[in-house]
JSON list of C-alpha atoms in Angstrom, two decimals:
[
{"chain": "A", "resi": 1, "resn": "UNK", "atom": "CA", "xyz": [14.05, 24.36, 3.42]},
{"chain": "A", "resi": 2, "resn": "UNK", "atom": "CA", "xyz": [11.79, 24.28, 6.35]},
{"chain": "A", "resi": 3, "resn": "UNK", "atom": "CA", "xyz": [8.53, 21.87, 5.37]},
{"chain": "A", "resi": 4, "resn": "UNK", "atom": "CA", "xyz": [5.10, 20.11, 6.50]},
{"chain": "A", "resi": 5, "resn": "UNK", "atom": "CA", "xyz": [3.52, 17.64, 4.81]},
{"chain": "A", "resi": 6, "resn": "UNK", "atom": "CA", "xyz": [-0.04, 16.55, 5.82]},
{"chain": "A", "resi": 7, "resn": "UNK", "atom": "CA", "xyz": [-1.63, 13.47, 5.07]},
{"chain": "A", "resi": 8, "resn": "UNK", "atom": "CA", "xyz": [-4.34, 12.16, 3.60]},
{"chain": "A", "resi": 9, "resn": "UNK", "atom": "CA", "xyz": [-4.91, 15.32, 1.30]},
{"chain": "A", "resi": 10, "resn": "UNK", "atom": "CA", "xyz": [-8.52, 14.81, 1.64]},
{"chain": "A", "resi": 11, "resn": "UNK", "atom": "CA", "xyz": [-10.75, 12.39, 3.65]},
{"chain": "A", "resi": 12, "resn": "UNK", "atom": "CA", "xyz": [-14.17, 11.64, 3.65]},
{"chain": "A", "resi": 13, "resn": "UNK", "atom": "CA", "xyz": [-16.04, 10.00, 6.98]},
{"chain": "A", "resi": 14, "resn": "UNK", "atom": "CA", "xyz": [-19.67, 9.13, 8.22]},
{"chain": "A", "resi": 15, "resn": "UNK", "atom": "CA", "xyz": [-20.76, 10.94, 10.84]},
{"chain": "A", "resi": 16, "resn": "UNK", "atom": "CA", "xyz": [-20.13, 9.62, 14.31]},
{"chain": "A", "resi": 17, "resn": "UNK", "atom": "CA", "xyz": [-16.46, 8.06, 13.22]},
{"chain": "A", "resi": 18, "resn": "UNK", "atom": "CA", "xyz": [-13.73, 8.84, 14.11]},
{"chain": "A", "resi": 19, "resn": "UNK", "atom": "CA", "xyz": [-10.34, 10.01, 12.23]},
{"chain": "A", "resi": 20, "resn": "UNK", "atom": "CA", "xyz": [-6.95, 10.63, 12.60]},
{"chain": "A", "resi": 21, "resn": "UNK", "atom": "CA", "xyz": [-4.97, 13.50, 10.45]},
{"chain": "A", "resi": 22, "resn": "UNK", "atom": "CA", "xyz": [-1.14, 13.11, 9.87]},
{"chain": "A", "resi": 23, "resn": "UNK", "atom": "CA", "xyz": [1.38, 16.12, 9.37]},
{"chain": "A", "resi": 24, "resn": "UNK", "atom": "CA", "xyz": [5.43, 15.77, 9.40]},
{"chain": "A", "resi": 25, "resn": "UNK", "atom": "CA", "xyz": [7.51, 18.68, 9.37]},
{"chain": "A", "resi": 26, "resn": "UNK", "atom": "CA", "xyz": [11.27, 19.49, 8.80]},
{"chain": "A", "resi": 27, "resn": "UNK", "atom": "CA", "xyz": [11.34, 22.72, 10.67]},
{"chain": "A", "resi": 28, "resn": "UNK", "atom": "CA", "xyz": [14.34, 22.65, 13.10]},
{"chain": "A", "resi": 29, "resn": "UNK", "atom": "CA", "xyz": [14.51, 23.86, 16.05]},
{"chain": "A", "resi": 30, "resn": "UNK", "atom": "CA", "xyz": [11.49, 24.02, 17.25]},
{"chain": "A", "resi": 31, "resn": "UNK", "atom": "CA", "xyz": [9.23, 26.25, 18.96]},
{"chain": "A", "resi": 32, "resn": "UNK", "atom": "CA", "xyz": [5.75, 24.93, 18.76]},
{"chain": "A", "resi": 33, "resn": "UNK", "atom": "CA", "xyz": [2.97, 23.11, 16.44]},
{"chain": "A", "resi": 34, "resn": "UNK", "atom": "CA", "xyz": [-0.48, 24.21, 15.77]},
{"chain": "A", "resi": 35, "resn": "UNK", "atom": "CA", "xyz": [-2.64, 22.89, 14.53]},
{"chain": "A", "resi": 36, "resn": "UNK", "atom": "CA", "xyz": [-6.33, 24.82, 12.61]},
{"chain": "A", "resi": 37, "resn": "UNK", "atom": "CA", "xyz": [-9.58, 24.53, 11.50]},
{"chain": "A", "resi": 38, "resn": "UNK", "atom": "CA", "xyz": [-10.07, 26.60, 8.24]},
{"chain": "A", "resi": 39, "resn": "UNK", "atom": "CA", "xyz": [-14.10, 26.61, 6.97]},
{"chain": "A", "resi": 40, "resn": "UNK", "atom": "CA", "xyz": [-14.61, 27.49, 3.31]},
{"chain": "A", "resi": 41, "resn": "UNK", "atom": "CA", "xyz": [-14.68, 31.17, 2.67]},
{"chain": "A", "resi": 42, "resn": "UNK", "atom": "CA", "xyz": [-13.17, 31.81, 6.35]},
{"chain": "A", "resi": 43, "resn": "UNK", "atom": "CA", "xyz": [-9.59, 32.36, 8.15]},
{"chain": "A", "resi": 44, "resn": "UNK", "atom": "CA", "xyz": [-8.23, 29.47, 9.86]},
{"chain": "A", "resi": 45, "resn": "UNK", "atom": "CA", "xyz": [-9.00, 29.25, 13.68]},
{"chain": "A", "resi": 46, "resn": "UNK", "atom": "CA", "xyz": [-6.39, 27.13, 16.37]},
{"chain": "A", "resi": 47, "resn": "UNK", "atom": "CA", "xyz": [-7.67, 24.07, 17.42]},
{"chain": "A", "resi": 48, "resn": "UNK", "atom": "CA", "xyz": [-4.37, 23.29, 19.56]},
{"chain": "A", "resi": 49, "resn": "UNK", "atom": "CA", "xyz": [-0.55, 24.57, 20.14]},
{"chain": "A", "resi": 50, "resn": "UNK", "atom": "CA", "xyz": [2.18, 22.43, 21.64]},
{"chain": "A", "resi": 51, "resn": "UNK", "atom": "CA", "xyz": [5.66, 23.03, 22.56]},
{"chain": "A", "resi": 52, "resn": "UNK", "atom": "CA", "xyz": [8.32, 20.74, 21.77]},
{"chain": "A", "resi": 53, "resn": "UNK", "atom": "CA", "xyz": [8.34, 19.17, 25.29]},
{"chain": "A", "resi": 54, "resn": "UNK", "atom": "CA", "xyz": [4.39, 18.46, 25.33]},
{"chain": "A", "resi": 55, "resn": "UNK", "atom": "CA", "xyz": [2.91, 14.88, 24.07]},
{"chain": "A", "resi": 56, "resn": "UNK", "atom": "CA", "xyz": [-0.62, 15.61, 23.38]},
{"chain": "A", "resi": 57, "resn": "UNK", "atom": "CA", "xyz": [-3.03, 18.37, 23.93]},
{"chain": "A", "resi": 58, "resn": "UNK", "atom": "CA", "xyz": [-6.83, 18.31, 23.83]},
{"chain": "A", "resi": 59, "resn": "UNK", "atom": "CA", "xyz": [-9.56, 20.49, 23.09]},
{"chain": "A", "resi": 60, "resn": "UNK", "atom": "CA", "xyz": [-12.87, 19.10, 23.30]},
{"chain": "A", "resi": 61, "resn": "UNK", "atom": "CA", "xyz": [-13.41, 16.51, 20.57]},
{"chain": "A", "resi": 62, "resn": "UNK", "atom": "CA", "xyz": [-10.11, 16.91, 18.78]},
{"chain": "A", "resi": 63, "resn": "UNK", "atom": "CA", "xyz": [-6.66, 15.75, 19.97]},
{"chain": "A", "resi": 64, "resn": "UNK", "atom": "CA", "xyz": [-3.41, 16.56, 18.90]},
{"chain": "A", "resi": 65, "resn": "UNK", "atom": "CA", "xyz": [-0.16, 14.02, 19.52]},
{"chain": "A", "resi": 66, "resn": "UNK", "atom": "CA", "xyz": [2.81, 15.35, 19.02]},
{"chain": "A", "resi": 67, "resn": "UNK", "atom": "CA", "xyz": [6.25, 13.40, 18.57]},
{"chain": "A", "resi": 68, "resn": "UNK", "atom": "CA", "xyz": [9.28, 15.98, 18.45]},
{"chain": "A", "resi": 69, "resn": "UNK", "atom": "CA", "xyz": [12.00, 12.91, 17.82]},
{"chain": "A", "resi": 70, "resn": "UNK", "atom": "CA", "xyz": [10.54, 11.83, 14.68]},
{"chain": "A", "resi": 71, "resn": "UNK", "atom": "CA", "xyz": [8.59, 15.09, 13.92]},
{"chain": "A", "resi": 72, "resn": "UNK", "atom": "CA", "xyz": [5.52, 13.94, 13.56]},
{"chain": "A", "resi": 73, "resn": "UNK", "atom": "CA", "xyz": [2.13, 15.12, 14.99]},
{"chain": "A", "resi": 74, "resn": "UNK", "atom": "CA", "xyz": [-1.50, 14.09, 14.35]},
{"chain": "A", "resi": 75, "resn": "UNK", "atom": "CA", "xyz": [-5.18, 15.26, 14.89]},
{"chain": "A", "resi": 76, "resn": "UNK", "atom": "CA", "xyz": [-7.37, 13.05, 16.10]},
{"chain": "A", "resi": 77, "resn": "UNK", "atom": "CA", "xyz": [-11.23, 13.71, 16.23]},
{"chain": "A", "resi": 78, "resn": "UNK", "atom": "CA", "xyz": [-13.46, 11.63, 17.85]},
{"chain": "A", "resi": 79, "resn": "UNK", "atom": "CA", "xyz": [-17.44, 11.52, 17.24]},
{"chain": "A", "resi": 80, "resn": "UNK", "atom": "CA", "xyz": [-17.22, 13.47, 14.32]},
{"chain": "A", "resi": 81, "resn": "UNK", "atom": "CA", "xyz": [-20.07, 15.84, 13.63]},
{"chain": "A", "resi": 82, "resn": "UNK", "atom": "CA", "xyz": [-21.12, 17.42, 10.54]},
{"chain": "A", "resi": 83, "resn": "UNK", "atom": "CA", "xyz": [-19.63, 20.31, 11.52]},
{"chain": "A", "resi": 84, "resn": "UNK", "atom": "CA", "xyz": [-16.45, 19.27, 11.10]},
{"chain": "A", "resi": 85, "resn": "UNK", "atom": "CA", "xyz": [-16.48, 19.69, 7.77]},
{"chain": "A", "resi": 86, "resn": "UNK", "atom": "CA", "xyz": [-13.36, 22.00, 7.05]},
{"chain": "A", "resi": 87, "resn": "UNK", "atom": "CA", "xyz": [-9.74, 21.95, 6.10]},
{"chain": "A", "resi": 88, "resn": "UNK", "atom": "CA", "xyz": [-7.61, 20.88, 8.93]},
{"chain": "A", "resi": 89, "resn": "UNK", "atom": "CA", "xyz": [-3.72, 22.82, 8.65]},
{"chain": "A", "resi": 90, "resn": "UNK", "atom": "CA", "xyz": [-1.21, 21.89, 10.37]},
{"chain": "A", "resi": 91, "resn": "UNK", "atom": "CA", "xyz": [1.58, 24.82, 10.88]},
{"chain": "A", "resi": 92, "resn": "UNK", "atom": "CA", "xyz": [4.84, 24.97, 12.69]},
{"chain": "A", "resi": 93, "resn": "UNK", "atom": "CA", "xyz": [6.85, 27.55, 13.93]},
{"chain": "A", "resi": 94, "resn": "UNK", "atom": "CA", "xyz": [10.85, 27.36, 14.25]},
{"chain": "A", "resi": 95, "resn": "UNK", "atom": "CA", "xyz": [12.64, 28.85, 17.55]},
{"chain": "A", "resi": 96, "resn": "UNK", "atom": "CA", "xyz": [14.96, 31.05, 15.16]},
{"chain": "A", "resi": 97, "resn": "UNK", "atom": "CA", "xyz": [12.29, 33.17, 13.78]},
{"chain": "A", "resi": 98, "resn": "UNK", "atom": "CA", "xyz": [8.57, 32.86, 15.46]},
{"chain": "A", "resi": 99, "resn": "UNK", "atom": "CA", "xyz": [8.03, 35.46, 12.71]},
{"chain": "A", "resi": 100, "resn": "UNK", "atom": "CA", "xyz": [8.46, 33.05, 9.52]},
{"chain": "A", "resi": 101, "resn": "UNK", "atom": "CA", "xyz": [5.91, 29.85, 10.27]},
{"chain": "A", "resi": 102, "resn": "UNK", "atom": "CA", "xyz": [5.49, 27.14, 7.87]},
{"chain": "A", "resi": 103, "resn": "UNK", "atom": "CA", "xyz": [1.84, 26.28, 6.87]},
{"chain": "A", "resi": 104, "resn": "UNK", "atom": "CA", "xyz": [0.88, 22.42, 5.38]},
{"chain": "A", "resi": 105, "resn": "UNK", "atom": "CA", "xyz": [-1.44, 22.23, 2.30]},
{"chain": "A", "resi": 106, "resn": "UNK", "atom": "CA", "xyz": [-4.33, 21.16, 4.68]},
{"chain": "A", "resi": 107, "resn": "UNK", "atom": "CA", "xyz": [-6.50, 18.05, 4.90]},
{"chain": "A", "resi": 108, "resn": "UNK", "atom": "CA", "xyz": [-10.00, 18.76, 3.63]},
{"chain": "A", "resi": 109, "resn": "UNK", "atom": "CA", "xyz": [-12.12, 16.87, 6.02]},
{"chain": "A", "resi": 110, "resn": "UNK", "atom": "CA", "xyz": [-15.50, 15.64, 4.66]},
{"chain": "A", "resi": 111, "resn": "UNK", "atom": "CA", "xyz": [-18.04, 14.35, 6.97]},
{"chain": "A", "resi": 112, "resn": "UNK", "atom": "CA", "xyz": [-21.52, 13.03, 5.71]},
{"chain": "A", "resi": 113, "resn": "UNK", "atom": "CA", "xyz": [-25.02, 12.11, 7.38]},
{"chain": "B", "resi": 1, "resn": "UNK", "atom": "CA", "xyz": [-13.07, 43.39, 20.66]},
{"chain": "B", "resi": 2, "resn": "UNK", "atom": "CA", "xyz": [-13.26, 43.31, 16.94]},
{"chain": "B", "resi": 3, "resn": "UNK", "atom": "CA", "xyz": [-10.10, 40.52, 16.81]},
{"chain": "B", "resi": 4, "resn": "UNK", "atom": "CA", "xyz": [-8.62, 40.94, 13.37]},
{"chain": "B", "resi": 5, "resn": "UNK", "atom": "CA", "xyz": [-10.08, 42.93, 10.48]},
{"chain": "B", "resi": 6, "resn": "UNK", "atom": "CA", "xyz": [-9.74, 43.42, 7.14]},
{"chain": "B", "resi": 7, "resn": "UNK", "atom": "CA", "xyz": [-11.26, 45.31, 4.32]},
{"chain": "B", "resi": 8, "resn": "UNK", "atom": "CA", "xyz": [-11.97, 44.83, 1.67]},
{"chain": "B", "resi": 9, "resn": "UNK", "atom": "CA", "xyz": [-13.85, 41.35, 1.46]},
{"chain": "B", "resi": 10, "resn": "UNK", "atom": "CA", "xyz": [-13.93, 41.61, -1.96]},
{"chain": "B", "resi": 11, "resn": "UNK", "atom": "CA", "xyz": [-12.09, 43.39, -4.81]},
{"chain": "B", "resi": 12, "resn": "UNK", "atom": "CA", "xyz": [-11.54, 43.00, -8.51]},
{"chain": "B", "resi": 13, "resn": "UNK", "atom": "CA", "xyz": [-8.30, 44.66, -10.60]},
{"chain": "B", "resi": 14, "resn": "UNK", "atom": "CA", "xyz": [-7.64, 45.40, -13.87]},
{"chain": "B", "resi": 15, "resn": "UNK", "atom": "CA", "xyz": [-4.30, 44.32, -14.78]},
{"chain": "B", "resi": 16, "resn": "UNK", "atom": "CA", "xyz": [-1.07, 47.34, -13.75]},
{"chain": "B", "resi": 17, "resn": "UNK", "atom": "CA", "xyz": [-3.64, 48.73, -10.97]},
{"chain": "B", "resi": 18, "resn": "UNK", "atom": "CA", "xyz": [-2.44, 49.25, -7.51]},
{"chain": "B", "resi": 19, "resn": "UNK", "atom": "CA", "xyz": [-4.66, 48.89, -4.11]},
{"chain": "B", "resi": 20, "resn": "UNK", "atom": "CA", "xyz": [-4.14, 48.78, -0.81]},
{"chain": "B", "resi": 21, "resn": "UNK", "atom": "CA", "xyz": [-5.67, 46.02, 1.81]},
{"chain": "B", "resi": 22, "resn": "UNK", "atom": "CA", "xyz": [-6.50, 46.71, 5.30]},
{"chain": "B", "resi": 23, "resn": "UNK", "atom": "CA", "xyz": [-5.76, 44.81, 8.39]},
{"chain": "B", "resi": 24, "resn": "UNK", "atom": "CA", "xyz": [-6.34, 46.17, 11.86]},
{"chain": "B", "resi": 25, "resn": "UNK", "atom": "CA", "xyz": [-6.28, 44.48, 14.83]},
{"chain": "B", "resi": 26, "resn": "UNK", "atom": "CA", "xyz": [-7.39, 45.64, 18.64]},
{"chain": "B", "resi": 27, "resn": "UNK", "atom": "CA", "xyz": [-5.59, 43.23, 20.62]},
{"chain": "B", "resi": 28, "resn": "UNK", "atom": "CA", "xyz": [-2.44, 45.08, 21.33]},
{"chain": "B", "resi": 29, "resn": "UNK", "atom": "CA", "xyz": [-0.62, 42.02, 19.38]},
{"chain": "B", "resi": 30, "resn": "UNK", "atom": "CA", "xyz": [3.04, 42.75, 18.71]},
{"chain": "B", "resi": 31, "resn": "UNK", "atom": "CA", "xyz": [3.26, 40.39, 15.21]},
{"chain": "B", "resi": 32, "resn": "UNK", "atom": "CA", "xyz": [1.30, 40.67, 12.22]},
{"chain": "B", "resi": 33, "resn": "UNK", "atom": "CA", "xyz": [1.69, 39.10, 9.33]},
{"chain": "B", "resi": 34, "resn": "UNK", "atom": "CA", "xyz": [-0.22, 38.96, 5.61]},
{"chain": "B", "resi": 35, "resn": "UNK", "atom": "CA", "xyz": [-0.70, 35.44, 3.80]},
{"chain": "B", "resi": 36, "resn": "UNK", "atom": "CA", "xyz": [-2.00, 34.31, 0.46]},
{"chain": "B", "resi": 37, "resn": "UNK", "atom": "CA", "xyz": [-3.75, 31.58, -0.13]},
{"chain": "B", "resi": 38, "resn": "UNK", "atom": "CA", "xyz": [-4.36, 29.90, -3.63]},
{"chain": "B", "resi": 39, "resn": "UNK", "atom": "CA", "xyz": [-6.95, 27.24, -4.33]},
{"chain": "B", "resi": 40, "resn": "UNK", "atom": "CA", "xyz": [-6.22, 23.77, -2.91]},
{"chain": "B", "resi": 41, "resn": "UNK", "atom": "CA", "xyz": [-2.74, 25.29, -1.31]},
{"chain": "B", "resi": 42, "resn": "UNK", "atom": "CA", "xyz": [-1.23, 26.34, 1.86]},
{"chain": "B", "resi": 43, "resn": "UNK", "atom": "CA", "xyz": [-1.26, 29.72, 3.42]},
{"chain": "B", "resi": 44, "resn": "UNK", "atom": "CA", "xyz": [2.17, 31.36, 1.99]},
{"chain": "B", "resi": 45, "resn": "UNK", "atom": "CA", "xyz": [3.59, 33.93, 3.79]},
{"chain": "B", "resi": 46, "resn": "UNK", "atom": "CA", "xyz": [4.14, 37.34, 2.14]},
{"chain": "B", "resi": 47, "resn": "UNK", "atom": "CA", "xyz": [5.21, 39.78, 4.81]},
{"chain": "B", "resi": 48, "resn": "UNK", "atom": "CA", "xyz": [5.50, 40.18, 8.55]},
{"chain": "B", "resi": 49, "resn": "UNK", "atom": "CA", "xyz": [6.00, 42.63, 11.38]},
{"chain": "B", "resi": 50, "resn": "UNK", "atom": "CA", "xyz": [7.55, 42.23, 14.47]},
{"chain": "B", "resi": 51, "resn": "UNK", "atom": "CA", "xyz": [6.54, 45.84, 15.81]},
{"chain": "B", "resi": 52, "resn": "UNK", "atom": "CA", "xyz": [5.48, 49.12, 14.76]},
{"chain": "B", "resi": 53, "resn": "UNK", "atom": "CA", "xyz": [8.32, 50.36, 12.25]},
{"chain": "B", "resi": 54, "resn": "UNK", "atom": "CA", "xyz": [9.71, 46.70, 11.86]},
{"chain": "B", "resi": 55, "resn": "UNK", "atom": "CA", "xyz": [8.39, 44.74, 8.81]},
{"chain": "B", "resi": 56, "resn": "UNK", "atom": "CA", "xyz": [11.06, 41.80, 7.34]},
{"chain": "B", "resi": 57, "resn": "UNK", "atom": "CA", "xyz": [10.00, 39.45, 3.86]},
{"chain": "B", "resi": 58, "resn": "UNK", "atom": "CA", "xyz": [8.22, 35.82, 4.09]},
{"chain": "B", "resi": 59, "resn": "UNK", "atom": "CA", "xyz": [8.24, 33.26, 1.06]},
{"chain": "B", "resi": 60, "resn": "UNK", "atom": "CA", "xyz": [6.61, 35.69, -1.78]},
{"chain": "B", "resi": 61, "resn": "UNK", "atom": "CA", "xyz": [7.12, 39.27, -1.12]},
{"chain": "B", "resi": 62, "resn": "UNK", "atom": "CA", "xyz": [7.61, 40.23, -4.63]},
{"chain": "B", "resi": 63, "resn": "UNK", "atom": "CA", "xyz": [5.18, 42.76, -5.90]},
{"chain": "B", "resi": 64, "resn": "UNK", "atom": "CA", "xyz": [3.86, 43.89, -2.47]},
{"chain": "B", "resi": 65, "resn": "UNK", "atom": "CA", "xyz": [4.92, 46.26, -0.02]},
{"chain": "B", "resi": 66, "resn": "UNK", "atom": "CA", "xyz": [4.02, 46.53, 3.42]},
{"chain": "B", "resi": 67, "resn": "UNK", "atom": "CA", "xyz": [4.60, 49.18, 6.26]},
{"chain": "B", "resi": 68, "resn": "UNK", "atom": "CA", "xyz": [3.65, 49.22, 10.12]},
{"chain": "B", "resi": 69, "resn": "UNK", "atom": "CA", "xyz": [3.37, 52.30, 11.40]},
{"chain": "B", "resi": 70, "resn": "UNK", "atom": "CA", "xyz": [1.20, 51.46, 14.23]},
{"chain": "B", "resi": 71, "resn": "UNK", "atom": "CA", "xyz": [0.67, 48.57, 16.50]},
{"chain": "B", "resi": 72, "resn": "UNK", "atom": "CA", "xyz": [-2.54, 48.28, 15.50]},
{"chain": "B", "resi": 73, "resn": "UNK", "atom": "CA", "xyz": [-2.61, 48.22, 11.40]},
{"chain": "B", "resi": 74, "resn": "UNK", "atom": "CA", "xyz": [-0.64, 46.68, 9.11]},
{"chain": "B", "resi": 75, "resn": "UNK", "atom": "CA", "xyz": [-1.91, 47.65, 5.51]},
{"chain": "B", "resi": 76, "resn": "UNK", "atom": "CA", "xyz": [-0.89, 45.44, 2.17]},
{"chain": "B", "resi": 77, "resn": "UNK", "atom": "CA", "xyz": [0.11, 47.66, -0.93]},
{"chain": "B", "resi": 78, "resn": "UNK", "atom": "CA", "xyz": [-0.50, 45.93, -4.42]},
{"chain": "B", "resi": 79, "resn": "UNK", "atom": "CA", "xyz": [2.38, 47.98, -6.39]},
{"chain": "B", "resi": 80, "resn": "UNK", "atom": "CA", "xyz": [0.85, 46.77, -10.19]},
{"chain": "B", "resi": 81, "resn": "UNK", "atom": "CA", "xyz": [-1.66, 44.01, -10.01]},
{"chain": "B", "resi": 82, "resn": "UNK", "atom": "CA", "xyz": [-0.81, 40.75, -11.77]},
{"chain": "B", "resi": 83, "resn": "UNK", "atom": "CA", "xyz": [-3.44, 37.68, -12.56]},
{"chain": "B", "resi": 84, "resn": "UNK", "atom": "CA", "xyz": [-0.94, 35.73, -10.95]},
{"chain": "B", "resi": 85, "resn": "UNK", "atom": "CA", "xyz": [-2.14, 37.94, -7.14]},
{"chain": "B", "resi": 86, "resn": "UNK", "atom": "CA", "xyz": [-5.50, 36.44, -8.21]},
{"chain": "B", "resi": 87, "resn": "UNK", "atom": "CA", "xyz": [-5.80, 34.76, -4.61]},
{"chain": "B", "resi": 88, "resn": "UNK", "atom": "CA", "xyz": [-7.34, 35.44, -1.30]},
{"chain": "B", "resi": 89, "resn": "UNK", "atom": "CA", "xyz": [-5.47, 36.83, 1.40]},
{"chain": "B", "resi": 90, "resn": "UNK", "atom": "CA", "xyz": [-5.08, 36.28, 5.23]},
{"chain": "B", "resi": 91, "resn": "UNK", "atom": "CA", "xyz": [-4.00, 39.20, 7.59]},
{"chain": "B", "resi": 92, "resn": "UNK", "atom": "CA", "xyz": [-2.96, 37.52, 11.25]},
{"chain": "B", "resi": 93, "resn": "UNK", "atom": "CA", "xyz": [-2.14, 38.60, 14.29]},
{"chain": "B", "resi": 94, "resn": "UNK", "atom": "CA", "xyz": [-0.20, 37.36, 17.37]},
{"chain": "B", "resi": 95, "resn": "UNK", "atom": "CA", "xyz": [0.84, 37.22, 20.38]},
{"chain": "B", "resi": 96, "resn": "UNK", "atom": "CA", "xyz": [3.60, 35.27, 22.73]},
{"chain": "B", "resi": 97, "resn": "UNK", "atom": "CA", "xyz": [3.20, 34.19, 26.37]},
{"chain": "B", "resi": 98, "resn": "UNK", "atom": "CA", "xyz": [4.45, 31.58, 28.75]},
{"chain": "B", "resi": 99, "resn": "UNK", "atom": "CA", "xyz": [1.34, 29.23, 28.38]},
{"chain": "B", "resi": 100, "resn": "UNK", "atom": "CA", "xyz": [-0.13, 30.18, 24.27]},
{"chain": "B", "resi": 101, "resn": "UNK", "atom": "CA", "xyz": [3.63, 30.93, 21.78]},
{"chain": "B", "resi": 102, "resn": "UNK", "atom": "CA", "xyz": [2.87, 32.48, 19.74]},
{"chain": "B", "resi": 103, "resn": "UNK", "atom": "CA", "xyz": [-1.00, 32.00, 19.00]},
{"chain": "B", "resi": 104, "resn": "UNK", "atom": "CA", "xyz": [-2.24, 33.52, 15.73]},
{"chain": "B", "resi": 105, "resn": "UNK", "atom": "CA", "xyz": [-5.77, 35.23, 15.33]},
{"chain": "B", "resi": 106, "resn": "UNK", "atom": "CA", "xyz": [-6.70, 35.83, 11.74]},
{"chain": "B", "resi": 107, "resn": "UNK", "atom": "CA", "xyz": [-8.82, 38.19, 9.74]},
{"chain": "B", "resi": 108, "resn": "UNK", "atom": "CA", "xyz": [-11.97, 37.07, 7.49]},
{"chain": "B", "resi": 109, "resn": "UNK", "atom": "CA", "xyz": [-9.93, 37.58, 4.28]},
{"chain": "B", "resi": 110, "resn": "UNK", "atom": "CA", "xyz": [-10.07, 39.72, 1.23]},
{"chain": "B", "resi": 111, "resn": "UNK", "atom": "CA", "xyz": [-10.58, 37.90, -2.37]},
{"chain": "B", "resi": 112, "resn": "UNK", "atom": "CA", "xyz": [-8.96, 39.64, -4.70]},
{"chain": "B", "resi": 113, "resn": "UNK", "atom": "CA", "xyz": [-9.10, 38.70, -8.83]},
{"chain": "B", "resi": 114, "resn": "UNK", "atom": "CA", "xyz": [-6.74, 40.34, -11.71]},
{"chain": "B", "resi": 115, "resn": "UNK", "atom": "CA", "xyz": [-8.42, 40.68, -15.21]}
]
């Protein structure tokens, strides 16, 4: 069974740090790895997608890494603001089905003044 | 454009009734697909649609039904309401090109609770 498994569950930083979030996944092959920011009481919005054949991938403050040999990826965000606040999913899609994508449980992101 | 929407936001059931939910979407997308998402937990997936008049199971289709008629909507049938659909659900939309696979656009979500 295809999975992803994020790490910590749920992290709390100062504001102005910076943190890294962790996600492994089985799913095999692959097409590509996304990663979203979900606010409470809102749908998730993408913060990054990479293929198999990219390393990292930016997008402003946050960067994704992505390592496709031991299937790991991570989220790193840098200067965190209070903003940031939000649950962080990781998601990956295999190259059998693009229709069938497997979500992670999320890493609820805490940032305080 | 609107993106994704969905309606309603929110919606309470007596046990054995049946709804529909929403989801439209104005971005031409080919794939839609309907989530739930329980407290604490990951997005599931319940059903998906490749194209108008295609629609194929995810991970917990039981005791929802789903049809595509158009491109553009993709509504969610509740066939007897359970406690256990307490949840809120996702609609998304996607597309595919060379530079963004398969990006996914999602609605606000509908919270739905079973007495």
């Amino acid at each position: 069974k295809n999975q992803v498994e994020q790490s910590p569950q749920s992290l709390i930083i100062l504001e102005g740090k910076n943190c890294t979030l962790q996600c492994n996944y089985t799913v095999s092959p692959f097409s590509n790895l996304r990663w979203y920011k979900q606010d409470t009481g809102r749908g998730p919005v993408s913060l990054t997608i990479m293929t198999f054949s990219e390393n990292t991938k930016s997008n402003g403050r946050y960067t994704a890494t992505l390592d496709a040999d031991t299937k790991q990826s991570s989220l790193h965000i840098t200067a965190s603001q209070l903003s940031d606040s939000a649950s962080y999913i990781c998601v990956v899609t295999p190259n059998t089905n693009a229709g069938k994508s497997t979500f992670g449980d999320g890493t609820t992101l805490t940032v305080k003044p | 454009n609107a993106g994704v929407t969905q309606t309603p936001k929110f919606q309470v059931l007596k046990t054995g009734q049946s709804m529909t939910l929403q989801c439209a979407q104005d971005m031409n997308h080919e794939y839609m697909s309907w989530y739930r998402q329980d407290p604490g937990m990951g997005l599931r997936l319940i059903h998906y649609s490749v194209g108008a008049g295609i629609t194929d199971q995810g991970e917990v289709p039981n005791g929802y039904n789903v049809s595509r008629s158009t491109t553009e909507d993709f509504p969610l049938r509740l066939l007897s309401a359970a406690p256990s659909q307490t949840s809120v659900y996702f609609c998304a939309s996607s597309y595919s090109t060379k530079r963004y696979p398969f990006e996914q656009y999602f609605g606000p979500g509908t919270r739905l609770t079973v007495t």
